[in-house]
Coordinates of C-alpha atoms in Angstrom, one line a residue:
M256 CA 129.0 101.9 116.5
L257 CA 125.2 101.7 116.0
D258 CA 123.3 98.4 115.8
V259 CA 121.7 98.4 112.5
R260 CA 119.5 95.3 111.4
F261 CA 117.9 94.6 108.2
K262 CA 114.3 92.9 108.4
E263 CA 111.9 94.5 106.3
G264 CA 113.6 97.2 106.5
V265 CA 116.9 99.1 107.9
E266 CA 116.2 99.3 111.6
L267 CA 117.7 100.6 114.6
P268 CA 117.0 98.9 117.5
A269 CA 118.9 100.7 120.2
H270 CA 116.7 104.2 119.5
G271 CA 113.4 102.2 118.2
L272 CA 113.1 104.0 115.2
W273 CA 113.2 102.2 111.8
L274 CA 114.2 104.1 108.7
D275 CA 111.4 104.4 105.4
P276 CA 110.4 101.1 106.1
H277 CA 107.7 99.8 102.8
R278 CA 105.5 98.2 106.1
A279 CA 103.5 100.3 109.1
R280 CA 105.8 100.5 111.9
P281 CA 105.2 102.6 115.8
F282 CA 108.3 104.6 114.9
A283 CA 109.9 105.6 111.4
F284 CA 112.0 108.2 109.7
V285 CA 110.5 109.3 106.5
S286 CA 112.7 110.6 104.4
H287 CA 110.1 111.8 101.8
A288 CA 107.1 111.4 100.1
H289 CA 107.4 109.1 97.0
S290 CA 104.8 106.5 98.0
D291 CA 107.3 103.4 98.0
H292 CA 108.5 105.3 101.2
L293 CA 105.2 105.7 102.6
A294 CA 103.2 103.6 105.1
R295 CA 100.9 103.8 107.9
H296 CA 103.4 104.6 110.9
S297 CA 102.2 105.4 114.2
E298 CA 104.7 107.8 114.7
V299 CA 106.6 109.5 111.9
L300 CA 109.8 111.6 112.0
L301 CA 110.4 114.0 108.9
T302 CA 111.0 117.9 107.3
P303 CA 107.3 120.1 107.1
A304 CA 107.2 120.1 103.4
T305 CA 107.2 116.0 103.4
A306 CA 104.1 115.5 106.2
R307 CA 102.2 117.9 103.6
L308 CA 103.3 115.6 101.3
M309 CA 102.1 113.1 103.2
R310 CA 98.7 114.4 104.1
A311 CA 97.7 114.4 100.3
R312 CA 99.0 111.2 99.8
M313 CA 97.7 108.9 101.8
G314 CA 95.7 110.7 104.7
G315 CA 95.3 109.2 108.0
D316 CA 96.4 110.6 111.5
R317 CA 99.9 109.8 113.2
L318 CA 102.0 111.6 115.7
E319 CA 103.9 113.9 113.3
H320 CA 107.8 115.5 114.8
L321 CA 108.5 118.0 112.1
L322 CA 111.9 118.4 111.6
P323 CA 113.6 121.7 109.5
Y324 CA 116.5 120.7 107.8
G325 CA 119.7 121.5 110.7
V326 CA 117.6 121.3 114.1
P327 CA 118.7 119.0 115.8
A328 CA 116.3 117.3 118.4
T329 CA 116.4 114.8 121.5
F330 CA 114.8 111.1 120.6
G331 CA 115.2 108.9 124.0
S332 CA 119.6 108.7 124.2
A333 CA 120.4 110.3 120.9
R334 CA 120.1 112.9 118.9
A335 CA 118.5 113.2 115.5
T336 CA 118.8 116.4 112.5
L337 CA 117.6 115.9 109.5
L338 CA 119.7 117.2 106.4
S339 CA 119.0 118.5 103.0
A340 CA 118.6 115.4 100.5
G341 CA 118.7 117.3 97.2
H342 CA 116.6 114.4 95.7
I343 CA 112.8 116.6 95.9
C344 CA 110.4 118.8 97.6
G345 CA 111.4 118.3 101.5
S346 CA 113.9 115.4 101.1
A347 CA 115.7 114.5 104.0
Q348 CA 118.8 112.7 105.5
L349 CA 118.7 111.5 108.8
F350 CA 121.9 112.3 110.6
L351 CA 122.1 110.5 114.5
E352 CA 124.1 111.0 117.5
S353 CA 124.6 108.8 120.2
D354 CA 126.7 107.2 122.9
A355 CA 127.3 104.3 120.4
G356 CA 128.7 106.8 117.6
T357 CA 127.4 108.5 114.8
L358 CA 125.4 107.7 111.7
L359 CA 124.2 109.4 107.9
Y360 CA 121.3 107.8 106.3
T361 CA 121.2 109.2 103.3
G362 CA 117.4 107.8 102.0
D363 CA 117.0 108.5 98.0
F364 CA 119.5 111.6 97.3
K365 CA 121.9 113.5 94.8
L366 CA 124.7 115.8 94.9
R367 CA 124.0 117.6 91.4
E368 CA 121.8 120.8 92.2
S369 CA 118.4 121.2 91.1
R370 CA 115.6 124.0 91.0
S371 CA 112.9 122.2 93.0
A372 CA 115.1 120.8 95.8
D373 CA 117.4 122.3 98.8
P374 CA 121.4 121.6 97.9
C375 CA 122.6 118.6 99.6
Q376 CA 124.6 118.5 102.7
W377 CA 126.8 116.4 104.3
R378 CA 128.3 115.3 107.9
P379 CA 130.8 113.0 108.5
A380 CA 129.7 110.0 110.7
E381 CA 130.7 106.9 111.6
T382 CA 128.1 104.7 109.6
L383 CA 126.7 105.6 106.5
I384 CA 123.7 104.0 105.2
M385 CA 123.3 105.3 101.8
E386 CA 121.2 104.2 98.6
T387 CA 123.0 102.8 95.5
T388 CA 120.1 103.0 93.0
F389 CA 122.6 104.0 90.2
G390 CA 125.9 102.0 91.6
L391 CA 127.0 100.9 88.7
P392 CA 130.2 102.6 86.5
K393 CA 127.9 103.3 83.8
Y394 CA 125.6 105.4 85.3
T395 CA 127.4 108.7 84.6
F396 CA 124.7 111.3 84.4
P397 CA 125.5 114.3 81.9
P398 CA 125.3 117.8 83.4
T399 CA 121.6 118.1 84.3
E400 CA 121.8 121.4 82.3
E401 CA 122.8 119.9 78.7
V402 CA 119.6 117.4 79.7
I403 CA 117.4 120.0 80.3
Q404 CA 118.6 121.8 77.0
T405 CA 117.8 118.7 75.1
V406 CA 114.4 118.9 76.5
I407 CA 113.7 122.1 75.6
E408 CA 114.8 121.5 72.4
F409 CA 112.4 118.4 72.3
C410 CA 109.7 120.4 72.9
R411 CA 110.4 123.5 71.2
G412 CA 110.6 121.7 68.0
N413 CA 107.5 119.9 68.5
L414 CA 105.2 122.8 69.0
E415 CA 106.9 124.3 66.1
R416 CA 105.7 121.2 64.0
D417 CA 101.7 121.7 65.4
C418 CA 102.6 118.8 67.6
V419 CA 101.8 118.4 70.9
P420 CA 105.1 117.7 73.3
V421 CA 103.7 115.1 75.9
L422 CA 106.9 114.6 78.6
Y423 CA 106.6 111.2 81.1
A424 CA 107.6 112.4 84.7
Y425 CA 106.9 111.1 88.4
S426 CA 104.6 113.6 89.1
L427 CA 106.4 114.2 92.5
G428 CA 109.7 115.1 91.7
K429 CA 111.3 115.6 88.3
T430 CA 107.5 117.2 87.4
Q431 CA 108.9 120.2 89.7
E432 CA 112.0 119.7 88.0
M433 CA 110.3 120.2 84.3
V434 CA 107.8 123.0 85.6
W435 CA 110.3 125.1 86.7
A436 CA 112.8 124.9 83.4
L437 CA 109.7 124.7 81.0
L438 CA 108.4 127.9 82.3
E439 CA 112.2 130.3 82.5
H440 CA 112.2 129.0 79.3
G441 CA 108.7 130.8 77.8
L442 CA 107.0 127.1 77.6
V443 CA 103.5 126.7 79.6
P444 CA 103.5 123.5 81.3
M445 CA 99.7 121.3 81.8
L446 CA 100.0 118.7 84.4
A447 CA 97.9 115.7 85.0
P448 CA 95.5 116.0 87.9
P449 CA 98.2 113.9 90.4
A450 CA 100.9 116.1 89.5
Y451 CA 99.1 119.7 90.0
R452 CA 98.2 118.6 92.7
M453 CA 102.2 117.9 93.9
T454 CA 102.9 121.0 92.2
E455 CA 100.5 123.2 93.8
I456 CA 102.2 121.6 97.6
C457 CA 105.5 122.0 96.8
A458 CA 104.8 126.1 95.7
E459 CA 103.3 126.9 98.9
M460 CA 106.4 125.1 100.9
Q461 CA 109.0 126.9 98.5
P462 CA 109.2 130.6 98.6
G463 CA 109.7 130.8 94.4
F464 CA 108.7 128.7 92.8
P465 CA 107.2 129.7 89.8
R466 CA 103.6 130.4 88.8
G467 CA 102.4 130.0 85.5
Y468 CA 101.6 125.9 84.9
L469 CA 98.1 124.6 84.2
E470 CA 96.1 121.6 85.3
L471 CA 95.4 119.4 82.6
D472 CA 92.7 120.0 79.7
I473 CA 93.2 117.8 77.1
A474 CA 90.9 120.3 74.6
N475 CA 93.1 122.9 74.9
A476 CA 96.1 121.0 74.6
A477 CA 97.7 122.5 71.4
G478 CA 100.4 125.0 72.3
H479 CA 101.6 123.2 75.7
V480 CA 103.5 120.9 76.9
L481 CA 101.5 117.8 78.8
V482 CA 103.4 116.7 82.0
V483 CA 102.0 113.6 82.8
P484 CA 103.0 110.7 85.0
P485 CA 104.4 107.4 83.0
G486 CA 101.9 104.3 82.9
R487 CA 98.8 102.8 81.3
K488 CA 96.3 105.1 82.4
T489 CA 98.1 108.4 81.3
K490 CA 98.2 106.5 77.7
Q491 CA 94.9 105.8 77.3
L492 CA 93.8 109.5 78.8
L493 CA 95.7 111.1 76.1
E494 CA 94.6 108.9 72.9
S495 CA 92.7 111.8 71.6
V496 CA 95.4 114.3 71.9
Q497 CA 96.8 114.3 68.1
P498 CA 99.5 115.0 66.7
K499 CA 102.3 114.5 69.9
R500 CA 105.6 113.1 70.7
T501 CA 106.1 111.8 73.8
A502 CA 108.9 111.5 75.9
I503 CA 110.1 109.9 79.4
L504 CA 112.0 111.7 81.9
T505 CA 114.2 108.9 83.8
G506 CA 117.8 108.1 84.7
W507 CA 117.3 104.9 83.0
A508 CA 117.8 106.5 79.6
L509 CA 120.9 105.6 79.7
N510 CA 120.1 101.8 78.8
P511 CA 120.1 101.3 75.2
H512 CA 117.3 101.2 73.9
A513 CA 115.4 102.8 76.5
R514 CA 112.7 104.7 74.5
F515 CA 111.4 101.0 73.5
R516 CA 111.1 99.9 76.4
Y517 CA 108.8 102.6 78.2
G518 CA 107.0 102.9 74.3
T519 CA 108.1 106.3 73.9
D520 CA 109.5 109.0 71.1
A521 CA 112.6 109.7 73.2
A522 CA 113.9 109.5 76.5
F523 CA 115.7 111.9 78.3
A524 CA 118.4 111.4 81.1
L525 CA 117.0 113.4 83.9
S526 CA 117.4 112.2 87.4
D527 CA 116.7 112.7 91.2
H528 CA 119.4 110.4 92.2
A529 CA 123.0 110.3 92.5
D530 CA 125.1 108.5 89.7
Y531 CA 127.8 106.3 90.5
P532 CA 130.0 109.4 90.4
D533 CA 128.3 110.9 92.7
L534 CA 128.1 107.6 95.0
L535 CA 132.0 107.5 95.1
R536 CA 132.0 111.4 96.2
Y537 CA 129.5 111.0 99.0
V538 CA 131.3 108.5 100.4
E539 CA 134.6 110.5 100.2
L540 CA 133.2 113.0 101.6
V541 CA 131.3 111.6 104.6
Q542 CA 134.1 110.0 105.1
P543 CA 132.5 106.7 107.6
K544 CA 134.3 103.8 109.4
R545 CA 131.6 101.4 107.3
V546 CA 129.5 101.6 104.6
L547 CA 126.2 100.0 104.1
T548 CA 124.4 100.2 100.6
L549 CA 120.6 99.4 99.6
H550 CA 118.7 99.7 96.9
G551 CA 120.0 99.2 93.2
Y552 CA 122.9 97.7 93.0
A553 CA 123.4 98.0 96.2
A554 CA 126.0 94.5 96.4
A555 CA 128.0 95.6 92.9
F556 CA 128.6 98.6 95.1
A557 CA 129.4 97.6 98.1
T558 CA 131.6 95.1 97.0
D559 CA 133.5 97.8 95.0
L560 CA 133.9 100.1 97.7
R561 CA 135.8 96.8 99.2
A562 CA 137.8 97.1 96.3
R563 CA 138.9 100.2 97.6
G564 CA 139.6 99.6 100.8
I565 CA 136.3 100.6 102.3
E566 CA 134.3 98.7 104.7
A567 CA 131.4 98.0 103.3
W568 CA 128.1 95.8 103.1
A569 CA 124.7 95.0 101.3
L570 CA 121.5 95.5 102.9
S571 CA 118.9 94.5 100.5
E572 CA 115.6 93.8 100.9
E573 CA 116.9 90.5 98.5
N574 CA 118.6 89.5 101.3
Q575 CA 115.5 87.9 103.9
L576 CA 118.1 87.6 106.7
E577 CA 118.5 90.3 109.6
L578 CA 121.9 91.6 110.0
G579 CA 123.8 92.8 113.3
L580 CA 126.5 95.0 112.0

């Protein structure tokens, strides 16, 4: 099986390739364009959409190897194919084939279908490296359409009372999902500038993306749904918008008292990550000989898999170890 090492990031030393490292590396696979997966690498492997978003988010020059989904490319002694991760616009998994075996690295992913991301794909692999952000049984999300409908009702109810609904959502990912859903239901979203820029790029990269969203204009916010990133600066920006009701869109909404933690009037469990049942299902689909887990409840999920007779080990930044596996 392929040699996998972890030291401030996942490394495939036989191929000189790092997987979503937080620090700049000579050659890295970038699974998607969320800021915690970006760094100023010298050379990158990624999808065209992620490359476009990465350029907009951090600028800089780098050698880009652009791979559409499902098109294999040879790098040294290995063959790489990118598969949709179902996470956000342009998100990809890495499927690697070499004489040492096959490996599938998920990056952030989800199996639930969404409007704003291509459906998740998979292939059988001997080694599966997977993200486990929500790797506990209590994180079982309600059906996406039920969550969306509840958010739409929240927005409509407040608009009917001449109250401005404010949805806190990351600029890349859930914002595009909500823009699509709001427009489908006849509501007009106003987006904070960072979210507007990301949405414009996603609309360019995704044929069929709906138009009709607007850039935030606080003076004319009445009658619109504001979709803005969470954070203190945003709350300060919206102080003059009155009356308003706020909601956070996050998988952590399943935690008790989530709305109090985020300081909002409501919390809705809309996530672009796999929940616990889908993590288990994904292992069944890939049928790996070993599973290496990352992020969130990596250790707990690996323990759970071992109890089910599957070889599984956690890789995490907290370990501060280099594991030759």
